[in-house]
Amino acid sequence: MTQAPIDLYYWPTPNGWKVTIALEEMGLPYELHLINIGKGDQFDPAFLEIAPNNRMPAIVDPEGPDGAPISIFESGAILQYLARKTGTFYGETERQRIEVDQWLMWQMGGVGPMAGQAHHFLKYAPSMDPPQDLPYAKDRYRNETGRLYRVLDKRLADREFVAGDFFSIADMAIWPWASGWERQEQTLDDKPNLKRWLDAVGARPGVKAGRAVAEEMRNDASSTDREAQKILFGQR
């Protein structure tokens, strides 16, 4: 039986890439709906019905539980849902699923927020009007992101992927953020295991395809566009 396309509400950011990578890796058909976060599409009432926290990505699966449609927001919840739906990338035992879940939560609660704040204070805040060049914030989030990557490097010292010897939704969640290490002013010189993992995951066809979705729409306008800054950074 053919799977009906999943509606994906997306913009090419690390959180968006998590879901496009999963959909590509799992071979699930999807229909793309671009949510231009620099123009405020995330505040459209129709989108808020799907994602009440006005954040993308979000999905609507017309063939949800019991065959009824379901909408899901939060990238981690989407990854868990898709993994359960397909029976893939989530391990084969409860012990393996626990490994996947804890590292997925580690990304959601740690790497994503900390690297995101590093991006903000290192790149965007200094270009705001008026400029917000805050050494304490820069150091805090740069340092915490570095600490998290050292944790990840140690984790990968004796296993191929984050949860063990199998590629999982935890890898799909972490890679989009960790692949931006240069923008976060990090180094891989002392993290050989992380470097090996970044290269291996980045070479997967599904990861490449997911990362490339709507890549042409990605730009750095939010670093100079004052109206986009107001929308993105909560001033509107």
Tab-separated table of N, CA, C and O in Angstrom, residues 80 83-85 87-105 155 162-164 166 168-170:
chain	number	residue	atom	x	y	z
A	80	GLN	N	10.616	10.893	16.829
A	80	GLN	CA	10.147	9.691	17.524
A	80	GLN	C	8.924	9.098	16.830
A	80	GLN	O	8.821	7.877	16.676
A	83	ALA	N	9.965	7.405	13.542
A	83	ALA	CA	10.700	6.163	13.809
A	83	ALA	C	9.757	5.051	14.236
A	83	ALA	O	9.898	3.896	13.814
A	84	ARG	N	8.776	5.371	15.076
A	84	ARG	CA	7.796	4.356	15.475
A	84	ARG	C	6.931	3.943	14.292
A	84	ARG	O	6.603	2.757	14.121
A	85	LYS	N	6.547	4.915	13.483
A	85	LYS	CA	5.677	4.641	12.336
A	85	LYS	C	6.330	3.664	11.363
A	85	LYS	O	5.672	2.750	10.850
A	87	GLY	N	9.218	1.854	12.057
A	87	GLY	CA	9.973	0.778	12.697
A	87	GLY	C	11.449	0.808	12.351
A	87	GLY	O	12.103	-0.243	12.331
A	88	THR	N	11.978	2.000	12.101
A	88	THR	CA	13.381	2.144	11.708
A	88	THR	C	14.093	3.206	12.533
A	88	THR	O	13.453	4.092	13.101
A	89	PHE	N	15.409	3.074	12.607
A	89	PHE	CA	16.295	4.074	13.204
A	89	PHE	C	16.002	4.332	14.684
A	89	PHE	O	16.260	5.407	15.200
A	90	TYR	N	15.455	3.308	15.356
A	90	TYR	CA	15.112	3.476	16.771
A	90	TYR	C	15.606	2.287	17.592
A	90	TYR	O	15.256	2.158	18.757
A	91	GLY	N	16.430	1.426	16.978
A	91	GLY	CA	16.887	0.248	17.681
A	91	GLY	C	15.886	-0.878	17.633
A	91	GLY	O	14.737	-0.695	17.221
A	92	GLU	N	16.320	-2.035	18.073
A	92	GLU	CA	15.468	-3.226	18.035
A	92	GLU	C	15.087	-3.724	19.417
A	92	GLU	O	14.256	-4.625	19.541
A	93	THR	N	15.658	-3.170	20.461
A	93	THR	CA	15.350	-3.591	21.828
A	93	THR	C	15.025	-2.369	22.669
A	93	THR	O	15.345	-1.228	22.304
A	94	GLU	N	14.408	-2.607	23.803
A	94	GLU	CA	14.087	-1.500	24.704
A	94	GLU	C	15.355	-0.818	25.196
A	94	GLU	O	15.408	0.415	25.334
A	95	ARG	N	16.387	-1.578	25.443
A	95	ARG	CA	17.657	-0.992	25.877
A	95	ARG	C	18.208	-0.038	24.805
A	95	ARG	O	18.689	1.046	25.121
A	96	GLN	N	18.132	-0.451	23.555
A	96	GLN	CA	18.608	0.410	22.473
A	96	GLN	C	17.745	1.665	22.350
A	96	GLN	O	18.264	2.760	22.124
A	97	ARG	N	16.446	1.510	22.509
A	97	ARG	CA	15.563	2.677	22.412
A	97	ARG	C	15.840	3.667	23.529
A	97	ARG	O	15.754	4.887	23.326
A	98	ILE	N	16.184	3.176	24.706
A	98	ILE	CA	16.541	4.073	25.806
A	98	ILE	C	17.812	4.853	25.455
A	98	ILE	O	17.910	6.063	25.716
A	99	GLU	N	18.786	4.183	24.852
A	99	GLU	CA	20.006	4.871	24.414
A	99	GLU	C	19.667	5.983	23.413
A	99	GLU	O	20.186	7.100	23.502
A	100	VAL	N	18.803	5.651	22.459
A	100	VAL	CA	18.416	6.647	21.458
A	100	VAL	C	17.703	7.821	22.126
A	100	VAL	O	18.032	8.992	21.874
A	101	ASP	N	16.738	7.513	22.987
A	101	ASP	CA	15.940	8.574	23.610
A	101	ASP	C	16.791	9.523	24.441
A	101	ASP	O	16.602	10.748	24.397
A	102	GLN	N	17.727	8.987	25.214
A	102	GLN	CA	18.482	9.890	26.091
A	102	GLN	C	19.384	10.823	25.292
A	102	GLN	O	19.540	12.004	25.647
A	103	TRP	N	19.930	10.346	24.173
A	103	TRP	CA	20.776	11.222	23.361
A	103	TRP	C	19.942	12.159	22.499
A	103	TRP	O	20.376	13.290	22.200
A	104	LEU	N	18.748	11.755	22.137
A	104	LEU	CA	17.832	12.676	21.467
A	104	LEU	C	17.453	13.803	22.428
A	104	LEU	O	17.469	14.992	22.057
A	105	MET	N	17.144	13.466	23.671
A	105	MET	CA	16.806	14.494	24.657
A	105	MET	C	18.014	15.383	24.969
A	105	MET	O	17.873	16.583	25.216
A	155	ARG	N	31.827	10.243	23.922
A	155	ARG	CA	30.806	9.220	23.684
A	155	ARG	C	31.127	8.400	22.434
A	155	ARG	O	30.904	7.191	22.378
A	162	VAL	N	25.938	7.515	17.808
A	162	VAL	CA	25.687	8.009	19.160
A	162	VAL	C	25.074	6.952	20.060
A	162	VAL	O	25.443	6.824	21.231
A	163	ALA	N	24.141	6.159	19.544
A	163	ALA	CA	23.458	5.163	20.368
A	163	ALA	C	24.109	3.785	20.307
A	163	ALA	O	23.632	2.860	20.947
A	164	GLY	N	25.184	3.650	19.540
A	164	GLY	CA	25.855	2.349	19.446
A	164	GLY	C	26.356	2.093	18.042
A	164	GLY	O	26.928	2.974	17.398
A	166	PHE	N	24.483	1.413	15.418
A	166	PHE	CA	23.431	1.646	14.427
A	166	PHE	C	23.104	3.136	14.343
A	166	PHE	O	23.111	3.855	15.336
A	168	SER	N	20.734	6.259	14.043
A	168	SER	CA	19.420	6.433	14.655
A	168	SER	C	18.937	7.874	14.543
A	168	SER	O	19.654	8.772	14.081
A	169	ILE	N	17.710	8.096	15.020
A	169	ILE	CA	17.155	9.442	15.032
A	169	ILE	C	17.944	10.361	15.960
A	169	ILE	O	17.890	11.586	15.792
A	170	ALA	N	18.705	9.807	16.898
A	170	ALA	CA	19.563	10.654	17.730
A	170	ALA	C	20.662	11.283	16.881
A	170	ALA	O	20.968	12.478	17.017
